[in-house]
Short mmCIF file of C-alpha atoms in Angstrom, two decimals:
data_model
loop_
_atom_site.label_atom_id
_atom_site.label_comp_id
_atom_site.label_asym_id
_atom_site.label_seq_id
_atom_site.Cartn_x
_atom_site.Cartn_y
_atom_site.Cartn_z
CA UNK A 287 0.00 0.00 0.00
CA UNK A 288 1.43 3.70 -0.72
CA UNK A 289 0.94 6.65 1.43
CA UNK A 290 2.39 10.19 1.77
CA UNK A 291 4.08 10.76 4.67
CA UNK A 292 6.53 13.50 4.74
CA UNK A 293 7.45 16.71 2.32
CA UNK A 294 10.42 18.98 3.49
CA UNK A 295 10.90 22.50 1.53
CA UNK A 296 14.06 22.41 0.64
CA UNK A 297 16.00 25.68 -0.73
CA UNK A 298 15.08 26.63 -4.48
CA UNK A 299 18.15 28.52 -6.06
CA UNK A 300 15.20 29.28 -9.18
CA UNK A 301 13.48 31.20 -6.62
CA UNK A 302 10.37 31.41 -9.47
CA UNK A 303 6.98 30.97 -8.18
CA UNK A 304 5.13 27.82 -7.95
CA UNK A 305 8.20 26.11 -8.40
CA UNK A 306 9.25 22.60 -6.74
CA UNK A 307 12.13 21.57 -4.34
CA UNK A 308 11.30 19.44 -1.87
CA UNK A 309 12.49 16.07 -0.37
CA UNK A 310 9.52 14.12 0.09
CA UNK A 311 9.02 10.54 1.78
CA UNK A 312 6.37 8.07 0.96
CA UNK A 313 5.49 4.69 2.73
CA UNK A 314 5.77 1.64 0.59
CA UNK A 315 5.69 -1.71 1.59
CA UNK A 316 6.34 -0.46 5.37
CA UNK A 317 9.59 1.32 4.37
CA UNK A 318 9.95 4.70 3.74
CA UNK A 319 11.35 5.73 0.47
CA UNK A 320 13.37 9.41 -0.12
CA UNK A 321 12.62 11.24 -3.05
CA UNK A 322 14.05 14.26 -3.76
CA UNK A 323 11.74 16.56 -6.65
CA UNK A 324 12.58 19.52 -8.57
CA UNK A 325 10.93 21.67 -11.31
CA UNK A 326 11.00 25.58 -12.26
CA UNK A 327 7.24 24.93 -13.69
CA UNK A 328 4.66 22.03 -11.73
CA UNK A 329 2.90 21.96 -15.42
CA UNK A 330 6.54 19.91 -17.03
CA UNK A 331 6.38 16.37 -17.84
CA UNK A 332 7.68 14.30 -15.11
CA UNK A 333 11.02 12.24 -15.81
CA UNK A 334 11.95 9.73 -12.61
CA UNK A 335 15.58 9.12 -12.44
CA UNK A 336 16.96 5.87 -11.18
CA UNK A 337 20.58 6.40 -10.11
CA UNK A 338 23.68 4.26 -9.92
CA UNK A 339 25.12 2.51 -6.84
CA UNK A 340 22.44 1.69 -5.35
CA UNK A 341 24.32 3.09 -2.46
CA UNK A 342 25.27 6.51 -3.80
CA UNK A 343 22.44 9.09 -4.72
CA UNK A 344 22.46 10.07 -8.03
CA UNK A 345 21.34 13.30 -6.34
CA UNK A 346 25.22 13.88 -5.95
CA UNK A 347 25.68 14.71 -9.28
CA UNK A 348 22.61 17.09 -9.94
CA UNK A 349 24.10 18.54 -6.68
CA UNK A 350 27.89 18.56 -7.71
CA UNK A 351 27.48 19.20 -11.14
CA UNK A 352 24.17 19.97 -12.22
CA UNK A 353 21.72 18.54 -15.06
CA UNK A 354 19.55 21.71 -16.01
CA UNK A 355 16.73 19.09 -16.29
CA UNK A 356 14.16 20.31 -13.79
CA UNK A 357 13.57 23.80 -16.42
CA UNK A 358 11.96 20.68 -18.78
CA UNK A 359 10.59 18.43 -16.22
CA UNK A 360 9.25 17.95 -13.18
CA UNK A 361 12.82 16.11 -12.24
CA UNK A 362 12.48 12.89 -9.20
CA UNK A 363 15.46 11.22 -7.62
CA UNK A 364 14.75 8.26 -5.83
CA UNK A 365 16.64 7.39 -2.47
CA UNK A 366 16.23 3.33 -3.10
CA UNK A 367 16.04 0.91 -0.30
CA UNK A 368 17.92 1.33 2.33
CA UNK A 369 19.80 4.24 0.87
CA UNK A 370 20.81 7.55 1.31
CA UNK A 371 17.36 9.18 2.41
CA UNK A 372 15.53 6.11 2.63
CA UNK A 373 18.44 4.52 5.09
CA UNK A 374 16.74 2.95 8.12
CA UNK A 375 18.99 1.54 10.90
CA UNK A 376 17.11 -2.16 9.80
CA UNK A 377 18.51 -2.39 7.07
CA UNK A 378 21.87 -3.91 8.34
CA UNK A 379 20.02 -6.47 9.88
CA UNK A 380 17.55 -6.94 6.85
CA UNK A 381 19.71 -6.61 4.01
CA UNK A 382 19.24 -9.93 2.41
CA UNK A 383 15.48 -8.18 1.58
CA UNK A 384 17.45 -5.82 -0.81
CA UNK A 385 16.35 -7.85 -3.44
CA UNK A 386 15.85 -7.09 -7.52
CA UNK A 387 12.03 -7.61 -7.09
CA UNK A 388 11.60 -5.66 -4.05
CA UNK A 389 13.43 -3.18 -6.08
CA UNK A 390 11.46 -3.21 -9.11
CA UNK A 391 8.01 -2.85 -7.06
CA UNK A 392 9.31 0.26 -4.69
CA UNK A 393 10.14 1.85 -8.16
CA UNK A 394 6.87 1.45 -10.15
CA UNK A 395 5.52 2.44 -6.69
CA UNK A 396 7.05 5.81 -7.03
CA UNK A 397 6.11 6.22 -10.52
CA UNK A 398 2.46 5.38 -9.34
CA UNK A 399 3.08 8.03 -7.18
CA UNK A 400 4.39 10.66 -8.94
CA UNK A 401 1.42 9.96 -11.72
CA UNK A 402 -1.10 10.41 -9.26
CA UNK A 403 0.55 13.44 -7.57
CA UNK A 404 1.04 15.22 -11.03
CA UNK A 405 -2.05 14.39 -12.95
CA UNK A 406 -0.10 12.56 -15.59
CA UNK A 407 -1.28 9.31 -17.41
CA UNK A 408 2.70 8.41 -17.99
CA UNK A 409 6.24 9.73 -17.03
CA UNK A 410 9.36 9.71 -18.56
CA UNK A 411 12.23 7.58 -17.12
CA UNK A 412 16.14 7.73 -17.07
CA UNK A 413 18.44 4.77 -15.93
CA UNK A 414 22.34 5.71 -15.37
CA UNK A 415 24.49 2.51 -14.62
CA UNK A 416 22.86 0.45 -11.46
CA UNK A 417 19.64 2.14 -12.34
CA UNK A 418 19.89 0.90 -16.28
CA UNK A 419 19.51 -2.78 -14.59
CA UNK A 420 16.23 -1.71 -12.69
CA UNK A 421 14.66 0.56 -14.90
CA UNK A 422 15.78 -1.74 -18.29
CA UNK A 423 13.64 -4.41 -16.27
CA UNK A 424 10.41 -2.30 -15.31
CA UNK A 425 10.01 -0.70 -18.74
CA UNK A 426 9.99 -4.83 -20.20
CA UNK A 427 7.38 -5.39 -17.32
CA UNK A 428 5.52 -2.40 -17.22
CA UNK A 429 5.32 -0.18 -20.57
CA UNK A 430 2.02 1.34 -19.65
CA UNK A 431 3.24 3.45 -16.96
CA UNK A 432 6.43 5.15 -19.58
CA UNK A 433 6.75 7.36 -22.33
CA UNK A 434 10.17 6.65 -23.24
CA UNK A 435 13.14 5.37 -21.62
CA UNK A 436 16.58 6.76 -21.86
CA UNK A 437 19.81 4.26 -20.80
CA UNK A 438 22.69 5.98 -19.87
CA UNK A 439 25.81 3.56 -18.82
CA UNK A 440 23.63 0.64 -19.30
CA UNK A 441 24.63 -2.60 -17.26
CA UNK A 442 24.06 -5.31 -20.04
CA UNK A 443 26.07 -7.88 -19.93
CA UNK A 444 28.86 -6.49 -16.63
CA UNK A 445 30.89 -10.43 -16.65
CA UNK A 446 31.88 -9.56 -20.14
CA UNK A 447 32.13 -5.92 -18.92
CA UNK A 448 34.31 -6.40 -16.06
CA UNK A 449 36.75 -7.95 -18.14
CA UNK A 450 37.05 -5.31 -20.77
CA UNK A 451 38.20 -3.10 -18.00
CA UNK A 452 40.39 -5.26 -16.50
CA UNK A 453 42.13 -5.26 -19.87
CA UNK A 454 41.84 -1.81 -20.29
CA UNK A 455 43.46 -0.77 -17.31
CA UNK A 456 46.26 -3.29 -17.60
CA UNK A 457 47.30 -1.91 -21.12
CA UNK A 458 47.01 1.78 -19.81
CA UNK A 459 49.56 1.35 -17.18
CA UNK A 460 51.32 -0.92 -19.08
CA UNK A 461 51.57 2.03 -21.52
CA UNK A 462 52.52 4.16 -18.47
CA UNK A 463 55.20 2.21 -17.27
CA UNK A 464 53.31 2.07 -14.04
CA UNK A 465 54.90 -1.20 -12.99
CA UNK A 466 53.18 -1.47 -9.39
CA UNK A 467 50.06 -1.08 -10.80
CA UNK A 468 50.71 -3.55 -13.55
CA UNK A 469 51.70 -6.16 -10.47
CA UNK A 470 48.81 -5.40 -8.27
CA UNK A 471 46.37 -6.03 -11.44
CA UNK A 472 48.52 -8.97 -11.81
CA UNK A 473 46.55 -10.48 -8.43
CA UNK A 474 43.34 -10.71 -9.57
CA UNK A 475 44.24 -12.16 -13.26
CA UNK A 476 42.50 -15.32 -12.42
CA UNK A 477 39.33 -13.35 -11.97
CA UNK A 478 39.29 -12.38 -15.64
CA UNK A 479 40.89 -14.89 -17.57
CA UNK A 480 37.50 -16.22 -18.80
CA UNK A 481 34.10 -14.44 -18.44
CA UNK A 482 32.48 -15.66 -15.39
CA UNK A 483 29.80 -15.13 -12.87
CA UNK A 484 30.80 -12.55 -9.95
CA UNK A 485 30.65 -13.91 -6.70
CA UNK A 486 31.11 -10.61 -4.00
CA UNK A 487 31.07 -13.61 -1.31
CA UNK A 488 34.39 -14.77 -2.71
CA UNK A 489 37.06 -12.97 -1.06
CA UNK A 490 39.44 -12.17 -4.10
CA UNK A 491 36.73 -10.60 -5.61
CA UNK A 492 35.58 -8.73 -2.71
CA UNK A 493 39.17 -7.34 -2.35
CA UNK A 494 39.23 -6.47 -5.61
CA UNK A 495 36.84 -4.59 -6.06
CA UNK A 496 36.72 -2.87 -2.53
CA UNK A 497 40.56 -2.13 -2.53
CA UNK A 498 41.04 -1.90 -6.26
CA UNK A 499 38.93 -1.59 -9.09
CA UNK A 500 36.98 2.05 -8.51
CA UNK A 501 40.66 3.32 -8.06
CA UNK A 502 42.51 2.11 -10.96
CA UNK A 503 39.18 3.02 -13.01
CA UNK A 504 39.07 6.68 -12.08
CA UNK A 505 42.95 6.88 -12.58
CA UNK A 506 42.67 5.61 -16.09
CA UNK A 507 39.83 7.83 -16.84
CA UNK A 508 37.36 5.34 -17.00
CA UNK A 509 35.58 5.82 -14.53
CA UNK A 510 32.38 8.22 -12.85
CA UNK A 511 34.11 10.76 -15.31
CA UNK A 512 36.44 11.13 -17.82
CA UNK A 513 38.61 13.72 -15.99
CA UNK A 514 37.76 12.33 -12.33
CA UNK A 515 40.74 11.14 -10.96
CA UNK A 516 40.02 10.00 -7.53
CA UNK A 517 36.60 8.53 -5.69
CA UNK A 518 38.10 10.64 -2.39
CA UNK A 519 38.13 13.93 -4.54
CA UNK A 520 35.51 13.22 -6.97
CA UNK A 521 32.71 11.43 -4.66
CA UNK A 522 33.65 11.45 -1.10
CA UNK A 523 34.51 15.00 -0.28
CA UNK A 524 31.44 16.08 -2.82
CA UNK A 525 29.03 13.82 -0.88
CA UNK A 526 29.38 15.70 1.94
CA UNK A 527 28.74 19.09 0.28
CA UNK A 528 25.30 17.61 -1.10
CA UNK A 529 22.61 19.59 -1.31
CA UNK A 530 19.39 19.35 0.58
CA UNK A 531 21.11 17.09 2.76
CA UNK A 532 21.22 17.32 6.21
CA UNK A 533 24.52 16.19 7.89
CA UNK A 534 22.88 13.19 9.30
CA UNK A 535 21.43 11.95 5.76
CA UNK A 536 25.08 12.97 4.39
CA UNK A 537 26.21 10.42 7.17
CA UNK A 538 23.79 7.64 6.17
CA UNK A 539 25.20 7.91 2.49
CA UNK A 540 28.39 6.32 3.78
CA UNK A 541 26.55 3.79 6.00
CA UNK A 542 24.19 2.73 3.82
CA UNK A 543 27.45 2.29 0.74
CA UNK A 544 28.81 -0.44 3.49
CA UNK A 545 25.36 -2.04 3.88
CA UNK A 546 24.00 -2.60 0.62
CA UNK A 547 27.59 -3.58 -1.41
CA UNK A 548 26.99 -7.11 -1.03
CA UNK A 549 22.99 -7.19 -1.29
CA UNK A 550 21.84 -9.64 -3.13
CA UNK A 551 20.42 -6.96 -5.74
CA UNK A 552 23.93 -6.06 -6.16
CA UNK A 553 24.83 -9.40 -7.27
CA UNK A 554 21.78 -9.54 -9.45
CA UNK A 555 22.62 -6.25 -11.55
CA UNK A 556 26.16 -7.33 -11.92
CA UNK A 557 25.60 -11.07 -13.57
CA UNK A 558 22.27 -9.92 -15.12
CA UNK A 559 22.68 -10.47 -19.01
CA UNK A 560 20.09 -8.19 -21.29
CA UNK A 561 21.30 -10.52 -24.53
CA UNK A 562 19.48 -13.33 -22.69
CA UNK A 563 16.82 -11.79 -20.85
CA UNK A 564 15.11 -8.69 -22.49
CA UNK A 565 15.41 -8.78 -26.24
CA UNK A 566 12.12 -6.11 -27.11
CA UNK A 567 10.75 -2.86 -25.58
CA UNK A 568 7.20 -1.61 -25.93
CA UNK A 569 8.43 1.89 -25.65
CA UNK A 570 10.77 4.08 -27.22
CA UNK A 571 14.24 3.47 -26.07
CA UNK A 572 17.38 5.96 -25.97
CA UNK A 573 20.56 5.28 -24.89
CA UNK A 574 23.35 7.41 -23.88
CA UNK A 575 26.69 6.29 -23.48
CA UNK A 576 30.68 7.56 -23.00
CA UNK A 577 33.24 6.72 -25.65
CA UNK A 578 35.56 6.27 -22.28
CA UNK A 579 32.90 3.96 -20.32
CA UNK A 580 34.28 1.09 -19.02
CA UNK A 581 32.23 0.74 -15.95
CA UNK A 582 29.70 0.03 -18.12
CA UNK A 583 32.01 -1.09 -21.62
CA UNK A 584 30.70 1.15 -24.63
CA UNK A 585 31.19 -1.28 -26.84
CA UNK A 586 28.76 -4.23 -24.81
CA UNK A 587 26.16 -1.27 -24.74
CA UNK A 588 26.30 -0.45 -28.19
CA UNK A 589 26.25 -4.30 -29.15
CA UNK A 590 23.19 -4.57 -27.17
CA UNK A 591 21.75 -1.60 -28.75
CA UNK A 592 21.99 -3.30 -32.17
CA UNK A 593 20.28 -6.39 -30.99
CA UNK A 594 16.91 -4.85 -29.19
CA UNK A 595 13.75 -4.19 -30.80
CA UNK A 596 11.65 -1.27 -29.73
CA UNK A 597 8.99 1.13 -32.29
CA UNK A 598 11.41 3.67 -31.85
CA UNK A 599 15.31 2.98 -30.66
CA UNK A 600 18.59 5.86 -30.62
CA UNK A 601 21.74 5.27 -30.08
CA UNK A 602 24.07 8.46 -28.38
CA UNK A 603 27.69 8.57 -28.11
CA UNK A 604 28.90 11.29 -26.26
CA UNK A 605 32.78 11.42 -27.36
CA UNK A 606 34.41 13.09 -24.46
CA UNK A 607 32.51 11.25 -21.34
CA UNK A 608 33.40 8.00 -19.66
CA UNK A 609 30.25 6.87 -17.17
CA UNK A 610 28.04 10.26 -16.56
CA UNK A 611 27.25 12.06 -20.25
CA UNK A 612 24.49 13.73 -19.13
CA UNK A 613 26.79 15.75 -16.47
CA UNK A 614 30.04 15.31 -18.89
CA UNK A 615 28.80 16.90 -21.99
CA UNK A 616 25.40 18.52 -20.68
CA UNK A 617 24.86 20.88 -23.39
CA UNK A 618 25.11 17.80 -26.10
CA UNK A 619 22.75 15.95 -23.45
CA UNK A 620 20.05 18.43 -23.06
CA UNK A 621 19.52 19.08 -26.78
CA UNK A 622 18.88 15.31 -27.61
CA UNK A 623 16.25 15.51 -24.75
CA UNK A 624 14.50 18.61 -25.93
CA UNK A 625 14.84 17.62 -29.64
CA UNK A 626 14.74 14.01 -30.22
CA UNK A 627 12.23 12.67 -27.00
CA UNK A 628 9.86 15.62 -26.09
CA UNK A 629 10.55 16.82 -29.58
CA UNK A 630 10.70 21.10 -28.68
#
């Protein structure tokens, strides 16, 4: 059952009148779920936006960098499960819940929501990287509620994905001379020798990508970013500058990053495989994706790309962006948005 519990005025920098900023919570499932919702005009299309992680809010990006979406839409984050906004001390003990299908439902919940709220028959949706994985697998399930769908970073096939990367970063430091880093890569070989599931349970794996991976990936340039260097500099220090977050939910960010990086949705997103799974879309279908992705490979999402079937089906590349276009190139971003899906 959904309910409306909680809105919170938050500051508007448009300072226009009937404007929207607010971080609202509604009650789904017994859990309360954080959404943060933005527009200059409460008359714009709404677009839901299902972020990455799960454990980092997308909403750190609008914050750090800033999308320009909300002058087009009426622009909602969600805070999944057990994250960021919607972190609930129970979650540590209840984490095995975080699953794909409890997932799914809290997100057509919230687009339930936001039709009801907004008087619209249908909203628009945008995946970026975790989210891809949810919202790929709601729009196959539930076309009726979406006008479009745009995939940005898609997760499609991350086995084969994981081991592009790997490659990648072993020839750019090879290329560097970077011998260490060459040698610590060297650990984990095994891991990629053949594509294979990923187990976060086993312990090489875990290490690798806890102590590892994000590193090496943002060094190389192939990570959040294209010029992002460092998750310390790039996301940690930024997270706590967030805003419309109090220091508490700035806290919880962190806490909740711990919880959920071995839920079992986790594990789901990163051995789903699209090729197999979801072959035609109902809808139209856009995807967005960095020449310099590897945290998502371009070239598994353009494959993919090739393969689906949907009435209407675009492929972007955006050439100087690794895993975030829409915040990389937003200029580029923005006019495929006005001009190719709400057609202005």
């Amino acid at each position: 059952m959904l309910k409306m519990n909680d809105i919170i005025k938050v500051e508007n920098e448009n300072d226009i009148p009937n404007s929207i900023s607010e971080k609202v919570w509604i009650e789904v499932e017994n859990t309360k779920l954080g959404l943060i919702i933005k527009s200059i005009d409460p008359e714009n299309p709404v677009l839901l936006i299902l972020g990455g992680g799960p454990g980092i809010p997308e909403y750190l990006l609008e914050s750090e960098y800033g999308s320009n979406l909300d002058k087009y839409f009426i622009l909602c984050y969600i805070n999944y499960r057990g994250t960021g906004l919607s972190f609930d001390k129970n979650t540590i003990k209840q984490k095995e819940d975080l699953t794909s299908e409890t997932y799914f439902n809290d997100c057509i919940a919230v687009a339930k929501y936001l039709c009801k709220r907004f008087h619209k028959e249908k909203i628009y949706l945008l995946g970026h990287s975790f989210g891809t994985y949810v919202g790929l697998n709601i729009t196959y399930r539930y076309p009726e509620f979406f006008h479009a769908y745009i995939g940005m970073s898609m997760i499609v096939d991350q086995n084969l994905s994981e081991q592009l990367a790997y490659q990648y970063m072993y020839e750019f430091y090879k290329g560097k001379g970077k011998t260490d880093r060459m040698k610590e890569l060297d650990k984990y070989k095994i891991l990629f020798e053949t594509k294979s599931t990923i187990n976060f349970k086993d312990p090489l794996t875990k290490q690798y990508f806890e102590k590892v991976r994000d590193a090496y990936m943002h060094e190389s340039g192939i990570g959040t970013t294209h010029e992002m260097k460092s998750v310390i500099t790039g996301i940690f220090f930024p997270s706590f500058r967030i805003k419309d977050f109090s220091l508490m939910e700035k806290i919880n960010i962190w806490r909740a990053k711990m919880v959920t990086s071995d839920a079992p949705v986790i594990t789901d997103a990163f051995n789903f495989n699209a090729f197999e799974t979801i072959n035609k879309l109902k809808i139209p279908f856009y995807v967005f994706a960095g020449k310099y992705d590897y945290t998502t490979a371009y070239s598994v999402q353009e494959k993919y790309f090739n393969r689906v079937t949907a009435p209407l089906k675009k492929f972007y590349t955006f050439e100087n962006s690794a895993h975030s276009p829409l915040f990389e190139e937003n200029e580029k971003a923005l006019k495929i948005i006005l001009q190719d899906i709400l057609k202005k």
